[in-house]
Amino acid sequence: MSLDTVRAYFATLGREDELLVTPGSSHTVAEAAAAFGVEPARIAKTLAYTGETDDTCELIVMAGDARSDNALFKARFGRKASMLKPEVVLELTGHRVGGVCPFANPPGVTVWLDTSLQRFDTVFPAAGSPDSAVELSLPDLEHLSHAAGWVTVGKV
């Protein structure tokens, strides 16, 4: 289970107690915001895009109120923004749809943080399941996700 993988990763850092699990679903931005008692924009959703090869993908973490902009994505990555098909999300990321997160991903996954997050001191990315999250500062998110950097591919 992906939450277990993320929990094990956070345990290596002595931070497993920071993971939040809700009794209900936090699968959507609205559900997550209600479950964790925050405004929807502070939910850091992770979008999975095809990578340069069939065995790679790009994960873009952006604010809950941001929308992916195809022109910005193409300008940054030099290819059309193409979301991963649900049937390959688990295979490439190690996480199921609804729990895709920027932590404990296998090789071939590159994590990017969208500048739409920079309005907030802390954000709530998923933690590997559709009922989990973790509240992190932006420096912690950048460090714990092993982000390749910041991009602007979303619009608020």
Coordinates of N, CA, C and O in Angstrom, one line a residue:
M1 N 0.8 -1.2 0.0 CA 0.0 0.0 0.0 C 0.9 1.2 0.0 O 1.9 1.3 0.7
S2 N 0.5 2.2 -0.8 CA 1.3 3.4 -0.9 C 1.5 4.2 0.3 O 2.5 4.8 0.6
L3 N 0.4 4.4 1.1 CA 0.5 5.1 2.4 C 1.6 4.5 3.2 O 2.4 5.2 3.9
D4 N 1.7 3.2 3.2 CA 2.7 2.5 4.0 C 4.1 2.8 3.5 O 5.1 3.0 4.3
T5 N 4.3 3.0 2.2 CA 5.5 3.3 1.6 C 5.9 4.8 2.0 O 7.1 5.0 2.4
V6 N 5.0 5.7 2.0 CA 5.2 7.0 2.4 C 5.5 7.1 3.9 O 6.4 7.8 4.3
R7 N 4.8 6.3 4.7 CA 5.0 6.3 6.1 C 6.4 5.8 6.4 O 7.1 6.3 7.3
A8 N 6.8 4.7 5.7 CA 8.2 4.2 5.9 C 9.2 5.2 5.6 O 10.3 5.4 6.3
Y9 N 9.0 6.0 4.5 CA 9.9 7.0 4.1 C 10.0 8.1 5.1 O 11.1 8.5 5.6
F10 N 8.9 8.6 5.6 CA 8.9 9.6 6.7 C 9.5 9.1 8.0 O 10.1 9.8 8.7
A11 N 9.3 7.8 8.2 CA 9.9 7.2 9.4 C 11.4 7.2 9.4 O 12.1 7.4 10.4
T12 N 12.0 7.1 8.2 CA 13.5 7.2 8.1 C 14.0 8.6 8.5 O 15.1 8.7 8.8
L13 N 13.1 9.5 8.5 CA 13.4 10.9 8.8 C 12.9 11.3 10.2 O 13.0 12.5 10.6
G14 N 12.3 10.4 10.9 CA 11.7 10.7 12.2 C 10.5 11.5 12.1 O 10.2 12.3 13.1
R15 N 9.7 11.5 11.0 CA 8.6 12.4 10.8 C 7.3 11.7 10.5 O 6.4 12.3 10.1
E16 N 7.2 10.4 10.8 CA 6.0 9.7 10.4 C 4.8 10.1 11.2 O 3.7 10.0 10.7
D17 N 5.0 10.7 12.4 CA 3.9 11.2 13.2 C 3.2 12.4 12.5 O 2.1 12.9 13.0
E18 N 3.8 13.0 11.5 CA 3.2 14.2 10.9 C 2.2 13.8 9.8 O 1.4 14.7 9.4
L19 N 2.1 12.6 9.4 CA 1.1 12.2 8.4 C -0.3 12.2 9.0 O -0.5 11.8 10.2
L20 N -1.2 12.8 8.3 CA -2.6 12.9 8.7 C -3.5 11.9 7.9 O -3.3 11.9 6.7
V21 N -4.3 11.2 8.6 CA -5.2 10.3 7.9 C -6.6 10.7 8.4 O -6.9 10.8 9.6
T22 N -7.5 10.8 7.4 CA -8.9 11.2 7.7 C -9.8 10.0 7.6 O -9.5 9.1 6.8
P23 N -10.9 9.9 8.4 CA -11.8 8.8 8.2 C -12.6 8.7 6.9 O -13.0 7.7 6.5
G24 N -12.7 9.9 6.3 CA -13.4 10.0 5.0 C -12.4 10.1 3.9 O -11.2 10.1 4.1
S25 N -12.9 10.3 2.7 CA -12.1 10.5 1.5 C -11.5 11.9 1.4 O -12.1 12.9 1.8
S26 N -10.3 12.0 0.9 CA -9.7 13.3 0.6 C -9.2 13.2 -0.9 O -8.2 13.8 -1.2
H27 N -9.9 12.4 -1.6 CA -9.6 12.1 -3.0 C -9.6 13.4 -3.9 O -8.7 13.6 -4.8
T28 N -10.5 14.3 -3.7 CA -10.6 15.5 -4.5 C -10.1 16.7 -3.6 O -10.0 16.6 -2.4
V29 N -9.8 17.8 -4.3 CA -9.4 19.0 -3.6 C -10.4 19.4 -2.6 O -10.1 19.7 -1.4
A30 N -11.7 19.4 -3.0 CA -12.8 19.9 -2.1 C -12.9 18.9 -0.9 O -13.0 19.4 0.3
E31 N -12.8 17.6 -1.1 CA -12.9 16.7 0.0 C -11.7 16.8 0.9 O -11.8 16.8 2.2
A32 N -10.5 17.0 0.4 CA -9.3 17.2 1.2 C -9.4 18.4 2.0 O -9.0 18.4 3.2
A33 N -9.8 19.5 1.4 CA -9.9 20.8 2.1 C -10.9 20.7 3.3 O -10.6 21.1 4.4
A34 N -12.0 20.0 3.1 CA -13.0 19.8 4.2 C -12.4 18.9 5.2 O -12.6 19.2 6.4
A35 N -11.8 17.8 4.8 CA -11.3 16.8 5.8 C -10.2 17.4 6.7 O -10.1 17.1 7.8
F36 N -9.3 18.3 6.1 CA -8.2 18.8 6.9 C -8.4 20.2 7.4 O -7.5 20.8 8.0
G37 N -9.6 20.8 7.1 CA -10.0 22.1 7.6 C -9.2 23.2 7.1 O -8.8 24.2 7.8
V38 N -8.9 23.2 5.8 CA -8.1 24.3 5.2 C -8.8 24.8 3.9 O -9.7 24.1 3.4
E39 N -8.4 25.9 3.4 CA -9.0 26.4 2.2 C -8.5 25.5 1.0 O -7.3 25.0 1.1
P40 N -9.3 25.3 0.0 CA -8.9 24.4 -1.1 C -7.6 24.7 -1.8 O -6.9 23.8 -2.2
A41 N -7.3 26.0 -1.9 CA -6.1 26.4 -2.6 C -4.8 25.8 -1.9 O -3.8 25.6 -2.5
R42 N -4.9 25.6 -0.6 CA -3.7 25.0 0.2 C -3.5 23.5 0.0 O -2.5 23.0 0.5
I43 N -4.5 22.9 -0.6 CA -4.3 21.5 -0.9 C -3.3 21.4 -2.1 O -3.6 22.0 -3.2
A44 N -2.2 20.7 -1.9 CA -1.2 20.6 -3.0 C -1.5 19.4 -3.8 O -1.0 18.3 -3.4
K45 N -2.2 19.6 -4.9 CA -2.5 18.4 -5.7 C -1.3 18.0 -6.6 O -0.5 18.9 -7.0
T46 N -1.2 16.7 -6.8 CA -0.1 16.2 -7.6 C -0.7 15.6 -8.9 O -1.5 14.7 -8.9
L47 N -0.3 16.2 -10.0 CA -0.8 15.8 -11.3 C 0.3 15.0 -12.0 O 1.5 15.4 -12.0
A48 N -0.1 13.9 -12.6 CA 0.9 13.0 -13.3 C 0.8 13.1 -14.8 O -0.2 12.8 -15.4
Y49 N 2.0 13.4 -15.4 CA 2.1 13.6 -16.8 C 3.0 12.6 -17.4 O 4.0 12.2 -16.7
T50 N 2.8 12.2 -18.6 CA 3.8 11.4 -19.3 C 5.1 12.0 -19.4 O 5.3 13.3 -19.5
G51 N 6.2 11.2 -19.3 CA 7.5 11.7 -19.4 C 8.1 11.7 -20.8 O 7.3 11.5 -21.7
E52 N 9.4 11.8 -20.9 CA 10.0 11.8 -22.2 C 10.0 10.4 -22.8 O 10.1 10.2 -24.0
T53 N 10.0 9.3 -22.0 CA 9.9 8.0 -22.4 C 8.7 7.3 -21.8 O 8.2 7.8 -20.8
D54 N 8.4 6.1 -22.3 CA 7.2 5.4 -21.7 C 7.4 4.9 -20.3 O 6.4 4.6 -19.6
D55 N 8.6 4.8 -19.8 CA 8.8 4.4 -18.4 C 9.1 5.5 -17.5 O 9.6 5.3 -16.4
T56 N 8.8 6.8 -17.8 CA 9.0 7.9 -17.0 C 7.8 8.8 -16.9 O 6.9 8.7 -17.8
C57 N 7.7 9.6 -15.9 CA 6.7 10.6 -15.8 C 7.1 11.8 -15.0 O 8.1 11.8 -14.3
E58 N 6.3 12.9 -15.2 CA 6.6 14.1 -14.5 C 5.4 14.3 -13.5 O 4.2 14.2 -13.9
L59 N 5.7 14.5 -12.3 CA 4.7 14.9 -11.3 C 4.8 16.4 -11.0 O 5.8 16.9 -10.7
I60 N 3.7 17.1 -11.2 CA 3.6 18.5 -11.0 C 2.7 18.7 -9.7 O 1.6 18.3 -9.8
V61 N 3.3 19.3 -8.7 CA 2.5 19.6 -7.5 C 2.1 21.1 -7.6 O 3.0 22.0 -7.7
M62 N 0.8 21.3 -7.6 CA 0.3 22.7 -7.7 C -0.8 23.0 -6.7 O -1.4 22.0 -6.1
A63 N -1.1 24.2 -6.5 CA -2.1 24.7 -5.6 C -3.5 24.1 -6.0 O -3.7 23.9 -7.2
G64 N -4.3 23.9 -5.0 CA -5.6 23.3 -5.3 C -6.5 24.1 -6.2 O -7.4 23.5 -6.9
D65 N -6.3 25.4 -6.3 CA -7.1 26.2 -7.1 C -6.5 26.5 -8.5 O -7.0 27.2 -9.3
A66 N -5.3 26.0 -8.7 CA -4.6 26.2 -10.0 C -5.1 25.2 -11.0 O -5.5 24.1 -10.7
R67 N -5.0 25.6 -12.3 CA -5.3 24.7 -13.4 C -4.1 24.6 -14.3 O -3.4 25.6 -14.5
S68 N -3.8 23.4 -14.8 CA -2.7 23.2 -15.7 C -2.9 24.0 -17.0 O -4.0 24.0 -17.5
D69 N -1.9 24.6 -17.4 CA -2.0 25.4 -18.7 C -1.1 24.7 -19.7 O 0.1 24.6 -19.5
N70 N -1.7 24.2 -20.8 CA -1.0 23.4 -21.8 C 0.1 24.2 -22.4 O 1.2 23.7 -22.7
A71 N -0.1 25.5 -22.7 CA 0.9 26.3 -23.4 C 2.1 26.5 -22.5 O 3.3 26.4 -22.9
L72 N 1.9 26.7 -21.2 CA 3.0 26.9 -20.2 C 3.8 25.6 -20.1 O 5.0 25.6 -20.0
F73 N 3.0 24.5 -20.0 CA 3.7 23.1 -19.9 C 4.6 22.9 -21.1 O 5.7 22.5 -21.0
K74 N 4.0 23.2 -22.3 CA 4.8 22.9 -23.6 C 6.0 23.8 -23.6 O 7.1 23.4 -24.0
A75 N 5.9 25.1 -23.2 CA 7.0 26.0 -23.2 C 8.1 25.5 -22.3 O 9.3 25.7 -22.6
R76 N 7.7 25.0 -21.1 CA 8.7 24.5 -20.1 C 9.3 23.2 -20.5 O 10.5 23.0 -20.4
F77 N 8.5 22.2 -20.9 CA 9.0 20.9 -21.1 C 9.2 20.5 -22.6 O 9.7 19.4 -22.9
G78 N 8.8 21.3 -23.5 CA 9.0 21.1 -24.9 C 8.2 20.0 -25.5 O 8.5 19.4 -26.6
R79 N 7.1 19.7 -24.9 CA 6.1 18.7 -25.4 C 4.8 19.0 -24.9 O 4.6 19.7 -23.9
K80 N 3.8 18.4 -25.5 CA 2.4 18.6 -25.1 C 2.2 18.0 -23.7 O 2.7 16.9 -23.4
A81 N 1.3 18.6 -22.9 CA 1.0 18.1 -21.6 C 0.0 16.9 -21.8 O -1.1 17.1 -22.4
S82 N 0.4 15.8 -21.4 CA -0.4 14.6 -21.6 C -0.5 13.9 -20.2 O 0.5 13.3 -19.7
M83 N -1.7 13.9 -19.6 CA -1.8 13.2 -18.3 C -1.7 11.7 -18.5 O -2.0 11.1 -19.5
L84 N -1.1 11.1 -17.4 CA -1.0 9.6 -17.5 C -2.4 9.0 -17.5 O -3.3 9.5 -16.8
K85 N -2.5 7.9 -18.2 CA -3.8 7.2 -18.1 C -3.9 6.5 -16.8 O -2.9 6.1 -16.2
P86 N -5.1 6.5 -16.2 CA -5.2 5.9 -14.9 C -4.6 4.5 -14.7 O -4.1 4.2 -13.6
E87 N -4.7 3.7 -15.7 CA -4.2 2.3 -15.6 C -2.7 2.3 -15.5 O -2.1 1.2 -15.1
V88 N -1.9 3.3 -15.8 CA -0.5 3.3 -15.7 C 0.0 4.1 -14.5 O 1.2 4.1 -14.2
V89 N -0.9 4.9 -13.8 CA -0.4 5.7 -12.7 C 0.2 4.9 -11.6 O 1.3 5.2 -11.2
L90 N -0.4 3.8 -11.2 CA 0.2 3.0 -10.1 C 1.5 2.4 -10.6 O 2.5 2.4 -9.8
E91 N 1.5 1.9 -11.8 CA 2.8 1.3 -12.3 C 4.0 2.2 -12.3 O 5.1 1.8 -11.9
L92 N 3.7 3.5 -12.7 CA 4.9 4.4 -12.9 C 5.2 5.2 -11.6 O 6.3 5.5 -11.3
T93 N 4.1 5.4 -10.7 CA 4.4 6.3 -9.6 C 4.4 5.5 -8.3 O 5.0 6.0 -7.3
G94 N 3.9 4.3 -8.3 CA 3.8 3.5 -7.0 C 2.6 4.0 -6.2 O 2.4 3.5 -5.1
H95 N 1.8 4.9 -6.7 CA 0.6 5.4 -5.9 C -0.6 5.3 -6.8 O -0.6 5.4 -8.0
R96 N -1.8 5.0 -6.2 CA -3.0 4.9 -6.9 C -3.6 6.3 -7.1 O -3.3 7.2 -6.4
V97 N -4.4 6.4 -8.2 CA -5.1 7.7 -8.4 C -5.9 8.1 -7.2 O -6.5 7.3 -6.5
G98 N -5.8 9.3 -6.8 CA -6.4 9.8 -5.5 C -5.4 9.9 -4.4 O -5.6 10.6 -3.4
G99 N -4.3 9.2 -4.5 CA -3.2 9.2 -3.5 C -1.9 9.5 -4.1 O -0.8 9.4 -3.4
V100 N -1.8 9.9 -5.4 CA -0.5 10.2 -6.0 C 0.1 11.4 -5.2 O -0.6 12.4 -4.9
C101 N 1.3 11.3 -4.9 CA 2.0 12.3 -4.1 C 3.4 12.4 -4.5 O 4.0 11.6 -5.2
P102 N 4.1 13.4 -4.0 CA 5.5 13.7 -4.4 C 6.5 12.9 -3.6 O 7.7 13.2 -3.6
F103 N 6.1 11.9 -2.8 CA 7.0 11.2 -1.9 C 7.1 9.7 -2.2 O 6.2 9.1 -2.6
A104 N 8.3 9.2 -2.0 CA 8.6 7.8 -2.1 C 8.2 7.2 -3.5 O 7.6 6.1 -3.6
N105 N 8.6 8.0 -4.5 CA 8.3 7.5 -5.8 C 9.5 6.7 -6.4 O 10.6 6.9 -6.0
P106 N 9.2 5.8 -7.3 CA 10.3 5.0 -7.9 C 11.1 5.8 -8.9 O 10.8 6.9 -9.3
P107 N 12.3 5.2 -9.3 CA 13.1 5.8 -10.3 C 12.2 6.1 -11.6 O 11.3 5.3 -11.8
G108 N 12.5 7.1 -12.3 CA 11.8 7.4 -13.5 C 10.7 8.5 -13.3 O 10.1 8.9 -14.2
V109 N 10.5 8.9 -12.0 CA 9.6 9.9 -11.6 C 10.4 11.2 -11.3 O 11.3 11.1 -10.5
T110 N 10.0 12.3 -11.9 CA 10.6 13.6 -11.6 C 9.5 14.4 -11.0 O 8.4 14.6 -11.6
V111 N 9.8 15.0 -9.9 CA 8.8 15.9 -9.2 C 9.2 17.3 -9.4 O 10.3 17.7 -9.3
W112 N 8.2 18.1 -9.8 CA 8.3 19.5 -10.0 C 7.3 20.2 -9.1 O 6.2 19.8 -8.9
L113 N 7.6 21.4 -8.6 CA 6.7 22.2 -7.7 C 6.3 23.4 -8.5 O 7.2 24.2 -9.1
D114 N 5.0 23.6 -8.6 CA 4.5 24.8 -9.4 C 4.5 26.0 -8.5 O 4.2 26.0 -7.3
T115 N 4.8 27.2 -9.1 CA 4.9 28.4 -8.4 C 3.6 28.9 -7.8 O 3.5 29.8 -6.9
S116 N 2.5 28.2 -8.2 CA 1.2 28.6 -7.6 C 1.1 28.3 -6.1 O 0.3 28.8 -5.4
L117 N 2.0 27.4 -5.6 CA 2.1 27.1 -4.2 C 2.8 28.2 -3.4 O 2.6 28.2 -2.1
Q118 N 3.5 29.1 -4.0 CA 4.4 30.0 -3.3 C 3.6 31.1 -2.6 O 4.2 31.9 -1.8
R119 N 2.3 31.1 -2.7 CA 1.5 32.1 -1.9 C 1.3 31.7 -0.4 O 0.9 32.4 0.4
F120 N 1.7 30.4 -0.1 CA 1.4 29.9 1.2 C 2.6 29.5 2.0 O 3.6 29.2 1.4
D121 N 2.5 29.6 3.3 CA 3.6 29.2 4.2 C 3.6 27.7 4.3 O 4.7 27.1 4.3
T122 N 2.4 27.0 4.4 CA 2.3 25.6 4.4 C 1.3 25.1 3.4 O 0.3 25.9 3.1
V123 N 1.4 23.9 2.9 CA 0.5 23.3 2.0 C 0.3 21.8 2.5 O 1.0 21.3 3.3
F124 N -0.7 21.2 1.9 CA -1.1 19.8 2.3 C -1.1 18.9 1.0 O -2.1 18.7 0.4
P125 N 0.0 18.3 0.7 CA 0.0 17.3 -0.3 C -0.5 15.9 0.2 O -0.4 15.7 1.4
A126 N -1.0 15.1 -0.7 CA -1.4 13.7 -0.3 C -0.2 13.0 0.2 O 1.0 13.4 -0.1
A127 N -0.4 11.9 0.9 CA 0.6 11.1 1.5 C 0.5 9.6 1.0 O 0.8 8.7 1.8
G128 N 0.0 9.4 -0.2 CA 0.0 8.1 -0.7 C -1.3 7.3 -0.7 O -1.3 6.2 -1.2
S129 N -2.3 7.9 -0.2 CA -3.7 7.3 -0.3 C -4.7 8.4 -0.4 O -4.5 9.5 -0.1
P130 N -5.9 8.0 -0.8 CA -7.0 9.0 -1.0 C -7.6 9.5 0.4 O -8.6 10.1 0.3
D131 N -7.0 9.2 1.5 CA -7.5 9.7 2.8 C -6.3 10.2 3.6 O -6.5 10.3 4.9
S132 N -5.2 10.6 3.0 CA -4.1 11.0 3.8 C -3.5 12.3 3.2 O -3.7 12.6 2.0
A133 N -2.7 13.0 4.1 CA -2.0 14.2 3.7 C -0.9 14.5 4.7 O -0.9 13.8 5.7
V134 N -0.2 15.5 4.5 CA 0.8 16.0 5.4 C 0.9 17.5 5.2 O 0.9 18.0 4.1
E135 N 1.0 18.2 6.3 CA 1.2 19.7 6.2 C 2.6 20.0 6.2 O 3.4 19.6 7.2
L136 N 3.1 20.7 5.2 CA 4.5 21.0 5.1 C 4.8 22.4 4.7 O 4.0 23.0 3.9
S137 N 5.9 23.0 5.2 CA 6.4 24.2 4.7 C 6.9 24.0 3.2 O 7.2 22.9 2.9
L138 N 7.0 25.1 2.5 CA 7.5 24.9 1.1 C 9.0 24.4 1.1 O 9.3 23.5 0.3
P139 N 9.9 24.9 2.0 CA 11.2 24.3 2.0 C 11.2 22.8 2.3 O 11.9 22.0 1.7
D140 N 10.3 22.4 3.3 CA 10.2 21.0 3.6 C 9.6 20.2 2.4 O 10.1 19.1 2.1
L141 N 8.6 20.7 1.7 CA 8.1 20.0 0.6 C 9.1 19.8 -0.5 O 9.3 18.7 -1.1
E142 N 9.9 20.9 -0.8 CA 10.9 20.8 -1.8 C 12.0 19.7 -1.4 O 12.4 18.9 -2.2
H143 N 12.4 19.7 -0.2 CA 13.4 18.8 0.3 C 12.9 17.3 0.3 O 13.5 16.4 -0.2
L144 N 11.7 17.1 1.0 CA 11.2 15.8 1.1 C 10.7 15.1 -0.2 O 10.7 13.9 -0.3
S145 N 10.3 15.9 -1.1 CA 9.9 15.4 -2.4 C 11.1 15.2 -3.4 O 10.9 14.6 -4.5
H146 N 12.2 15.7 -3.0 CA 13.4 15.6 -3.9 C 13.1 16.3 -5.2 O 13.4 15.9 -6.3
A147 N 12.3 17.5 -5.1 CA 11.9 18.2 -6.3 C 13.1 18.6 -7.2 O 14.1 19.0 -6.7
A148 N 12.9 18.5 -8.5 CA 13.9 18.9 -9.4 C 13.9 20.4 -9.6 O 14.9 21.0 -10.1
G149 N 12.9 21.1 -9.1 CA 12.8 22.5 -9.1 C 11.4 23.1 -9.2 O 10.5 22.4 -9.1
W150 N 11.4 24.4 -9.4 CA 10.1 25.1 -9.5 C 9.8 25.4 -10.9 O 10.7 25.8 -11.7
V151 N 8.5 25.3 -11.3 CA 8.1 25.6 -12.6 C 6.8 26.4 -12.6 O 6.1 26.4 -11.5
T152 N 6.4 27.0 -13.6 CA 5.1 27.7 -13.7 C 4.4 27.1 -14.9 O 4.6 27.4 -16.1
V153 N 3.5 26.1 -14.6 CA 2.7 25.4 -15.6 C 1.2 25.5 -15.2 O 0.4 25.0 -15.9
G154 N 0.9 26.2 -14.1 CA -0.4 26.3 -13.7 C -0.8 27.7 -13.6 O 0.0 28.6 -13.5
K155 N -2.2 28.0 -13.7 CA -2.7 29.3 -13.6 C -3.8 29.3 -12.6 O -4.6 28.3 -12.5
V156 N -3.9 30.3 -11.8 CA -4.9 30.5 -10.8 C -6.0 31.3 -11.3 O -5.9 32.2 -12.1

